[in-house]
Coordinates of C-alpha atoms and ligand atoms in Angstrom, one line a residue:
M209 CA 34.8 136.1 128.4
S210 CA 32.9 138.1 125.8
D211 CA 29.6 139.8 126.9
H212 CA 27.9 140.1 123.5
D213 CA 25.5 137.2 123.8
I214 CA 25.8 135.9 127.4
D215 CA 24.0 137.3 130.3
P216 CA 26.5 136.8 133.2
T217 CA 23.6 135.9 135.6
S218 CA 22.3 133.1 133.3
P219 CA 22.9 129.5 134.2
R220 CA 24.8 129.1 130.9
M221 CA 27.7 131.0 132.6
A222 CA 27.9 128.6 135.5
P223 CA 30.6 126.0 135.2
K224 CA 29.2 122.6 134.5
P225 CA 29.5 120.0 137.3
E226 CA 32.5 117.8 136.7
V227 CA 31.6 114.2 135.7
T228 CA 34.0 111.8 137.3
K229 CA 31.7 108.8 137.5
I230 CA 29.1 107.2 135.3
G231 CA 26.6 104.8 136.9
G232 CA 28.9 104.2 139.8
R233 CA 31.9 103.6 137.5
E234 CA 34.9 105.8 138.4
L235 CA 36.3 107.3 135.2
K236 CA 39.9 106.4 134.4
P237 CA 42.7 109.0 134.3
S238 CA 43.1 108.6 130.5
T239 CA 39.4 109.7 130.1
L240 CA 39.7 112.6 132.6
M241 CA 42.8 114.0 130.8
M242 CA 40.6 115.3 128.0
G243 CA 38.5 117.7 130.1
H244 CA 39.1 117.5 133.8
G245 CA 39.4 120.9 135.5
F246 CA 38.4 123.0 132.5
D247 CA 35.0 124.3 131.5
P248 CA 34.8 125.7 127.9
V249 CA 31.8 127.8 129.0
L250 CA 34.3 130.0 130.9
S251 CA 36.5 130.6 127.8
E252 CA 34.3 131.5 124.9
G253 CA 33.4 127.9 124.3
S254 CA 37.0 127.1 123.4
L255 CA 37.3 123.3 123.4
K256 CA 40.9 123.5 124.6
P257 CA 42.1 125.8 127.4
P258 CA 43.6 129.0 126.0
I259 CA 47.0 130.0 127.2
F260 CA 46.4 132.7 129.8
L261 CA 49.3 135.2 129.4
T262 CA 48.6 137.5 132.2
S263 CA 50.6 138.5 135.3
T264 CA 47.6 139.4 137.4
F265 CA 43.9 138.9 137.8
A266 CA 41.1 141.5 138.3
F267 CA 39.1 141.2 141.5
P268 CA 35.3 141.5 141.2
S269 CA 35.3 143.7 144.4
A270 CA 37.7 145.1 147.0
A271 CA 36.2 142.6 149.5
D272 CA 37.0 139.7 147.2
G273 CA 40.6 141.0 146.9
K274 CA 40.9 141.1 150.7
R275 CA 39.4 137.5 151.0
H276 CA 41.8 136.2 148.4
F277 CA 44.8 137.7 150.2
E278 CA 43.6 136.2 153.5
G279 CA 43.7 132.8 151.8
I280 CA 47.1 133.5 150.1
T281 CA 48.8 134.6 153.4
G282 CA 47.3 131.9 155.5
K283 CA 45.2 134.3 157.7
R284 CA 42.2 132.2 156.6
P285 CA 42.7 128.4 156.3
G286 CA 42.1 126.6 153.0
G287 CA 44.1 128.8 150.7
S288 CA 43.0 131.2 148.0
D289 CA 39.6 130.5 146.4
G290 CA 40.4 132.7 143.4
L291 CA 43.2 133.7 141.2
V292 CA 45.3 136.7 142.4
Y293 CA 48.8 136.9 140.8
S294 CA 50.6 134.6 138.4
R295 CA 53.5 133.9 140.8
F296 CA 50.9 132.2 143.0
N297 CA 48.8 130.4 140.4
A298 CA 47.1 130.8 137.0
P299 CA 44.5 128.9 135.0
N300 CA 46.7 126.7 132.9
Q301 CA 48.8 125.6 135.9
E302 CA 45.7 125.0 138.0
I303 CA 44.2 122.7 135.3
L304 CA 47.6 121.0 135.0
E305 CA 47.7 120.5 138.8
D306 CA 44.1 119.1 138.9
R307 CA 45.0 116.6 136.2
L308 CA 48.4 115.6 137.8
S309 CA 46.5 114.8 141.0
V310 CA 44.3 112.4 139.2
W311 CA 47.1 110.1 138.1
D312 CA 48.5 109.7 141.6
G313 CA 45.2 109.6 143.4
A314 CA 46.3 112.8 145.3
E315 CA 44.2 115.4 146.9
D316 CA 46.4 118.3 145.6
A317 CA 49.4 119.0 143.3
L318 CA 51.8 121.8 142.6
S319 CA 53.6 122.5 139.4
F320 CA 57.1 123.9 139.1
S321 CA 59.5 125.3 136.5
S322 CA 61.7 122.2 136.7
G323 CA 61.9 118.9 138.6
M324 CA 64.8 120.4 140.6
T325 CA 62.8 123.5 141.6
A326 CA 60.1 121.1 142.9
I327 CA 62.6 119.1 144.9
C328 CA 64.4 122.2 146.3
V329 CA 61.2 124.1 147.3
L330 CA 59.8 120.9 148.8
M331 CA 62.9 120.3 151.0
L332 CA 63.2 123.9 152.0
A333 CA 59.5 123.9 153.0
Y334 CA 60.1 121.1 155.5
A335 CA 63.8 121.4 156.7
N336 CA 64.6 123.7 159.6
Q337 CA 68.0 124.5 160.9
N338 CA 69.7 121.4 162.6
D339 CA 67.2 119.0 161.1
V340 CA 68.1 115.6 159.6
I341 CA 66.9 114.3 156.2
V342 CA 66.8 110.6 155.7
H343 CA 67.2 109.5 152.1
S344 CA 67.6 106.5 149.9
G345 CA 70.6 106.2 147.6
P346 CA 71.5 106.8 144.9
L347 CA 69.4 110.0 144.3
Y348 CA 69.4 112.1 141.1
A349 CA 72.8 113.8 141.4
A350 CA 71.4 117.3 141.8
S351 CA 69.0 116.1 144.5
E352 CA 71.9 114.5 146.4
G353 CA 74.0 117.6 145.9
F354 CA 71.2 119.9 147.2
V355 CA 71.0 117.9 150.5
A356 CA 74.7 117.3 151.0
K357 CA 76.0 120.7 149.9
V358 CA 73.3 123.4 150.0
L359 CA 71.2 122.3 153.0
A360 CA 74.4 121.5 154.8
R361 CA 75.1 125.3 154.9
F362 CA 72.1 125.6 157.2
G363 CA 73.2 122.9 159.6
I364 CA 70.9 120.3 158.0
T365 CA 72.5 116.9 157.9
Y366 CA 71.4 113.6 156.3
V367 CA 71.5 109.9 156.8
D368 CA 71.2 107.7 153.7
F369 CA 70.5 104.1 153.0
P370 CA 70.9 101.9 149.9
A371 CA 67.7 101.6 147.8
G372 CA 67.4 97.8 148.3
A373 CA 67.5 98.1 152.1
T374 CA 65.5 95.6 154.2
R375 CA 63.0 96.6 157.0
E376 CA 65.7 95.9 159.6
D377 CA 68.2 98.2 157.8
I378 CA 65.6 101.0 157.5
D379 CA 64.7 100.7 161.3
A380 CA 68.4 101.0 162.1
V381 CA 68.8 104.1 159.8
L382 CA 65.8 105.8 161.4
S383 CA 67.2 105.2 164.9
K384 CA 70.5 106.7 163.8
A385 CA 68.7 109.7 162.2
K386 CA 66.7 110.3 165.4
A387 CA 69.9 110.2 167.6
Q388 CA 71.6 112.5 165.1
A389 CA 68.7 115.0 165.1
K390 CA 68.6 114.9 169.0
S391 CA 72.4 115.6 169.2
Q392 CA 72.0 118.5 166.7
G393 CA 69.0 120.0 168.5
G394 CA 66.7 119.4 165.5
N395 CA 64.2 116.8 164.2
V396 CA 64.0 114.3 161.4
C397 CA 62.1 116.5 158.9
M398 CA 61.7 114.3 155.9
V399 CA 62.2 110.8 154.5
Y400 CA 63.1 111.3 150.8
L401 CA 63.1 108.3 148.4
E402 CA 63.9 107.7 144.8
S403 CA 62.7 104.4 143.3
P404 CA 64.0 102.9 141.1
G405 CA 67.5 104.3 141.6
N406 CA 69.5 105.5 138.7
P407 CA 71.3 103.7 137.0
T408 CA 71.0 100.5 139.0
N409 CA 67.2 100.3 138.9
A410 CA 67.2 99.1 142.6
L411 CA 63.7 99.5 144.1
V412 CA 62.9 101.0 147.5
D413 CA 60.4 99.1 149.6
V414 CA 58.0 102.0 150.2
E415 CA 55.7 99.9 152.3
A416 CA 58.5 98.9 154.6
V417 CA 59.6 102.6 154.9
R418 CA 56.0 103.6 155.8
A419 CA 55.8 100.9 158.5
A420 CA 59.3 101.8 159.9
V421 CA 58.4 105.6 160.0
D422 CA 55.2 104.9 161.8
E423 CA 56.8 102.6 164.3
A424 CA 59.6 105.1 165.0
G425 CA 56.8 107.6 165.7
L426 CA 58.2 110.1 163.3
D427 CA 56.0 113.0 162.4
C428 CA 57.5 113.8 159.0
P429 CA 56.4 113.3 155.4
I430 CA 57.7 110.4 153.2
A431 CA 58.4 111.9 149.8
I432 CA 59.4 109.9 146.7
D433 CA 60.8 110.9 143.3
N434 CA 58.6 108.9 140.9
T435 CA 60.1 110.2 137.7
F436 CA 61.2 106.9 136.3
L437 CA 58.0 104.9 136.7
G438 CA 55.2 107.4 137.2
P439 CA 52.5 108.1 136.6
L440 CA 51.6 104.9 134.8
W441 CA 53.8 102.1 136.3
Q442 CA 54.0 103.1 140.0
R443 CA 51.6 105.0 142.4
P444 CA 53.6 105.3 145.6
L445 CA 50.8 107.1 147.5
D446 CA 49.1 103.6 147.4
Q447 CA 52.1 102.1 149.2
G448 CA 52.1 104.7 152.0
A449 CA 54.2 107.6 150.6
D450 CA 52.9 111.1 151.5
I451 CA 54.3 113.1 148.6
V452 CA 55.2 112.1 145.0
V453 CA 57.8 114.2 143.1
Y454 CA 58.2 114.4 139.4
S455 CA 60.5 115.8 136.8
L456 CA 57.7 116.3 134.2
T457 CA 60.6 116.9 131.8
K458 CA 60.7 113.1 131.4
Y459 CA 57.8 110.7 130.7
V460 CA 55.0 113.1 131.5
G461 CA 56.2 115.9 129.1
G462 CA 57.4 113.0 127.0
H463 CA 58.6 114.8 123.9
S464 CA 62.0 116.1 125.1
D465 CA 60.8 119.7 124.4
L466 CA 60.1 121.2 127.9
V467 CA 61.4 121.3 131.4
A468 CA 59.0 121.2 134.4
G469 CA 58.3 119.5 137.7
S470 CA 55.6 118.8 140.2
I471 CA 54.7 117.3 143.6
A472 CA 51.4 115.8 144.7
G473 CA 49.8 114.5 147.9
A474 CA 47.4 115.4 150.7
K475 CA 46.6 119.1 151.0
K476 CA 48.1 119.2 154.5
W477 CA 51.5 118.2 153.0
M478 CA 51.1 120.5 150.0
D479 CA 50.1 123.7 151.9
P480 CA 53.6 124.5 153.4
V481 CA 55.2 124.0 150.0
R482 CA 52.5 126.2 148.3
M483 CA 53.3 129.0 150.8
L484 CA 57.0 128.8 150.0
R485 CA 56.3 128.7 146.2
N486 CA 54.1 131.8 146.6
T487 CA 57.1 133.5 148.2
M488 CA 59.9 132.2 146.1
G489 CA 58.2 131.7 142.8
G490 CA 59.2 128.7 140.7
I491 CA 55.7 127.9 139.4
C492 CA 55.7 126.4 135.9
D493 CA 54.9 129.0 133.1
P494 CA 51.5 129.0 131.3
N495 CA 53.0 127.9 127.9
T496 CA 54.7 124.9 129.5
A497 CA 51.6 124.1 131.5
W498 CA 49.6 124.1 128.2
M499 CA 52.1 121.8 126.5
L500 CA 51.9 119.5 129.5
L501 CA 48.1 119.3 129.2
R502 CA 48.6 118.2 125.6
S503 CA 51.2 115.6 126.8
L504 CA 48.9 114.2 129.5
E505 CA 46.3 113.3 126.9
T506 CA 48.7 110.8 125.4
V507 CA 50.9 109.8 128.4
E508 CA 49.2 106.4 128.9
L509 CA 49.5 105.6 125.1
R510 CA 53.1 106.7 125.0
M511 CA 54.2 104.9 128.2
Q512 CA 52.5 101.7 127.2
R513 CA 54.1 101.7 123.8
A514 CA 57.6 102.6 125.2
G515 CA 57.2 99.8 127.8
D516 CA 56.2 97.2 125.2
N517 CA 59.1 98.3 123.0
A518 CA 61.6 98.0 126.0
A519 CA 60.4 94.5 126.7
R520 CA 61.0 93.5 123.1
V521 CA 64.4 95.2 122.9
C522 CA 65.5 93.7 126.2
D523 CA 64.5 90.2 125.1
Y524 CA 66.7 90.7 122.1
L525 CA 69.7 92.2 124.1
A526 CA 69.6 89.6 126.9
K527 CA 70.4 86.8 124.4
H528 CA 73.2 88.7 122.6
P529 CA 76.8 87.3 123.1
K530 CA 78.3 90.7 123.5
V531 CA 75.9 91.6 126.4
E532 CA 77.1 90.8 130.0
G533 CA 73.8 91.7 131.6
L534 CA 70.8 94.0 131.8
G535 CA 69.5 96.2 134.7
Y536 CA 65.8 96.0 133.5
L537 CA 62.9 95.7 135.9
G538 CA 61.3 93.2 133.6
M539 CA 64.2 90.8 134.3
I540 CA 64.9 91.1 138.0
K541 CA 67.2 88.3 139.4
D542 CA 67.0 89.1 143.1
A543 CA 64.0 87.6 144.9
R544 CA 63.6 90.5 147.4
Q545 CA 63.7 93.0 144.6
Q546 CA 61.1 91.0 142.7
D547 CA 58.9 90.9 145.7
I548 CA 59.0 94.8 145.9
Y549 CA 58.3 95.0 142.2
D550 CA 55.3 92.7 142.5
R551 CA 53.9 94.8 145.4
H552 CA 54.7 98.3 144.0
C553 CA 54.9 98.3 140.2
K554 CA 52.4 97.9 137.3
G555 CA 55.1 97.8 134.6
A556 CA 58.8 97.6 134.1
G557 CA 59.3 101.0 132.4
S558 CA 61.4 101.7 129.4
T559 CA 64.6 102.9 131.0
F560 CA 67.3 100.3 131.8
S561 CA 71.0 99.7 132.0
L562 CA 72.9 97.6 129.4
L563 CA 76.1 96.0 130.5
L564 CA 78.4 95.2 127.6
K565 CA 81.3 92.8 127.7
G566 CA 84.3 95.2 127.9
G567 CA 84.6 98.7 129.2
E568 CA 84.5 102.4 128.1
A569 CA 86.0 101.7 124.7
E570 CA 83.4 99.1 123.8
C571 CA 80.5 101.3 125.2
F572 CA 81.8 104.3 123.1
R573 CA 82.0 102.2 119.9
F574 CA 78.4 101.0 120.6
L575 CA 77.1 104.5 121.3
D576 CA 78.9 106.1 118.3
S577 CA 77.4 103.4 116.0
L578 CA 73.8 103.9 116.9
K579 CA 71.8 105.3 113.9
I580 CA 68.2 105.6 115.4
A581 CA 68.9 106.0 119.1
K582 CA 70.3 109.5 119.9
L583 CA 73.3 110.0 122.1
A584 CA 71.9 112.2 124.9
V585 CA 71.2 112.2 128.6
S586 CA 67.6 112.4 129.9
L587 CA 64.8 109.8 129.4
G588 CA 61.1 109.3 128.9
G589 CA 60.8 111.0 125.5
T590 CA 59.2 109.7 122.3
E591 CA 62.7 109.0 120.9
T592 CA 65.2 106.4 122.1
L593 CA 68.2 107.8 124.0
A594 CA 71.5 106.2 125.1
S595 CA 74.3 107.5 127.3
H596 CA 77.4 106.4 129.3
P597 CA 76.8 107.4 133.0
A598 CA 80.4 106.8 134.2
S599 CA 81.7 109.4 131.8
M600 CA 78.7 111.7 131.6
T601 CA 75.9 112.0 134.2
H602 CA 77.9 110.4 137.0
L603 CA 81.4 111.7 136.0
S604 CA 81.5 114.0 139.1
V605 CA 80.7 111.1 141.5
A606 CA 83.9 109.9 143.3
E607 CA 85.2 106.6 141.9
G608 CA 84.7 104.7 145.1
R609 CA 81.1 105.8 145.4
R610 CA 80.6 105.1 141.7
A611 CA 81.7 101.4 142.2
E612 CA 79.4 101.2 145.3
L613 CA 76.5 102.4 143.2
G614 CA 77.2 99.9 140.4
I615 CA 78.1 102.5 137.8
S616 CA 80.7 100.6 136.0
D617 CA 82.6 101.6 132.8
N618 CA 80.8 99.0 130.8
L619 CA 77.3 100.3 131.6
V620 CA 75.2 102.1 128.9
R621 CA 72.0 103.7 130.0
I622 CA 69.1 103.4 127.5
S623 CA 65.6 105.0 127.5
I624 CA 63.4 103.4 124.9
G625 CA 61.0 105.5 122.9
I626 CA 57.9 104.8 120.8
E627 CA 59.6 104.0 117.5
D628 CA 58.9 100.7 115.7
P629 CA 60.4 98.0 117.9
D630 CA 61.9 96.0 115.1
D631 CA 63.7 99.1 113.8
L632 CA 65.2 99.7 117.2
I633 CA 66.3 96.0 117.4
A634 CA 67.9 96.4 114.0
D635 CA 69.7 99.5 115.2
F636 CA 71.0 97.8 118.4
E637 CA 72.1 94.8 116.3
Q638 CA 74.3 96.8 113.9
A639 CA 75.7 98.8 116.8
L640 CA 76.7 95.7 118.7
E641 CA 78.3 94.3 115.6
A642 CA 80.5 97.4 115.6
V643 CA 81.6 96.9 119.2
Ligands
LIG838 C1 65.6 114.7 135.5 C2 65.4 114.2 136.9 C3 65.2 115.2 137.9 C4 65.4 116.7 137.7 O1 64.4 117.2 136.9 P1 64.6 118.5 136.0 O2 63.2 118.6 135.3 O3 65.7 118.3 135.0 O4 64.9 119.6 136.9 C5 65.0 114.7 139.2 N1 64.8 113.4 139.4 C6 65.0 112.5 138.5 C7 64.8 111.0 138.8 C8 65.2 112.8 137.1 O5 65.4 111.9 136.2

């Protein structure tokens, strides 16, 4: 802030009150993405937030410094009311966290240097020695590995259930988890979901999980990885989840040019994670946070376009004679899954599985023939990507477990981007000809 023309005591220095409503009308997230959480008055009138490259923040007085540290260390409830040190927080990340909260209707959000950092710090914040984590399956492979291999070293065990489980199945799993926790001398510390599952696109009934957790009298958060459908097509906090988790690397970042993650939920669920992030680090860096602010301005446009494109492409693929089937949320065959979709989802997304007639050889010929779609793992970018999970992302999964999860040799995973849909169809058409 320059001091050449502004009197620091003048009202011009005061941040303007944030407008989130006009005439009783709640402003939509797509509107709030242009300004929420940032006042140009505090940054030389800069319309866009500058990137704040600083490791530490000057205190107005020693008493302020003391007060800030009381908040940071938890000596005073409510957390820090000012910026202290960039491992704890910084302006770009705070603006990002404010804007991420808006999309999920959350009270608070925390940003991380990757989706996996968010997931690991979240779990470590809640899991104590001898506790049990209940989780849906399949999870993102690294999440599953963190629970089964890393947390296991601290005596933390897990009980898992398939994504499509019924209320009765979930009740049984929670009873088993409670008994397991009791025998280990711990507690059920978290119910961790991922919906839709990858690559099957099986949906978890979050409302049923909420009801089951409440009936079982469990005092633990329900967290859900919402990377595949969030923030546009699914808002799990509305179905009773407590914490949403994101790899911002995917749809939110959306340009395949950054790695970041976040969690969001009520402050009481965020506070323990914030404390651990303060200790461990893992907060997203200011440059990445700035890029994400730019991404958030177009996330709705990009996701809508990608979703429309995927619907067009899937319509085409479903009718093709070389296609055995599609795992696409816009074409669900199972009535129970359709019911979950109708209650939980606002759109079918743009990531789906294509089952070709044949096996690995046919999939490889198809992948090697694509001219527009790129052969890469990941999803949610502006460009269309295709990969072969059985030989790539899920190669390390044991064959039996792979079959159980529906990861067959004839499955191609596709994430549709925002290209012209007819160009994409032309590309898939010529690649199918080459199969
Ligand atoms: C990519 C991904 C992650 C991990 O995120 P990173 O940003 O790569 O650490 C977690 N969950 C899901 C569903 C993902 O697709």
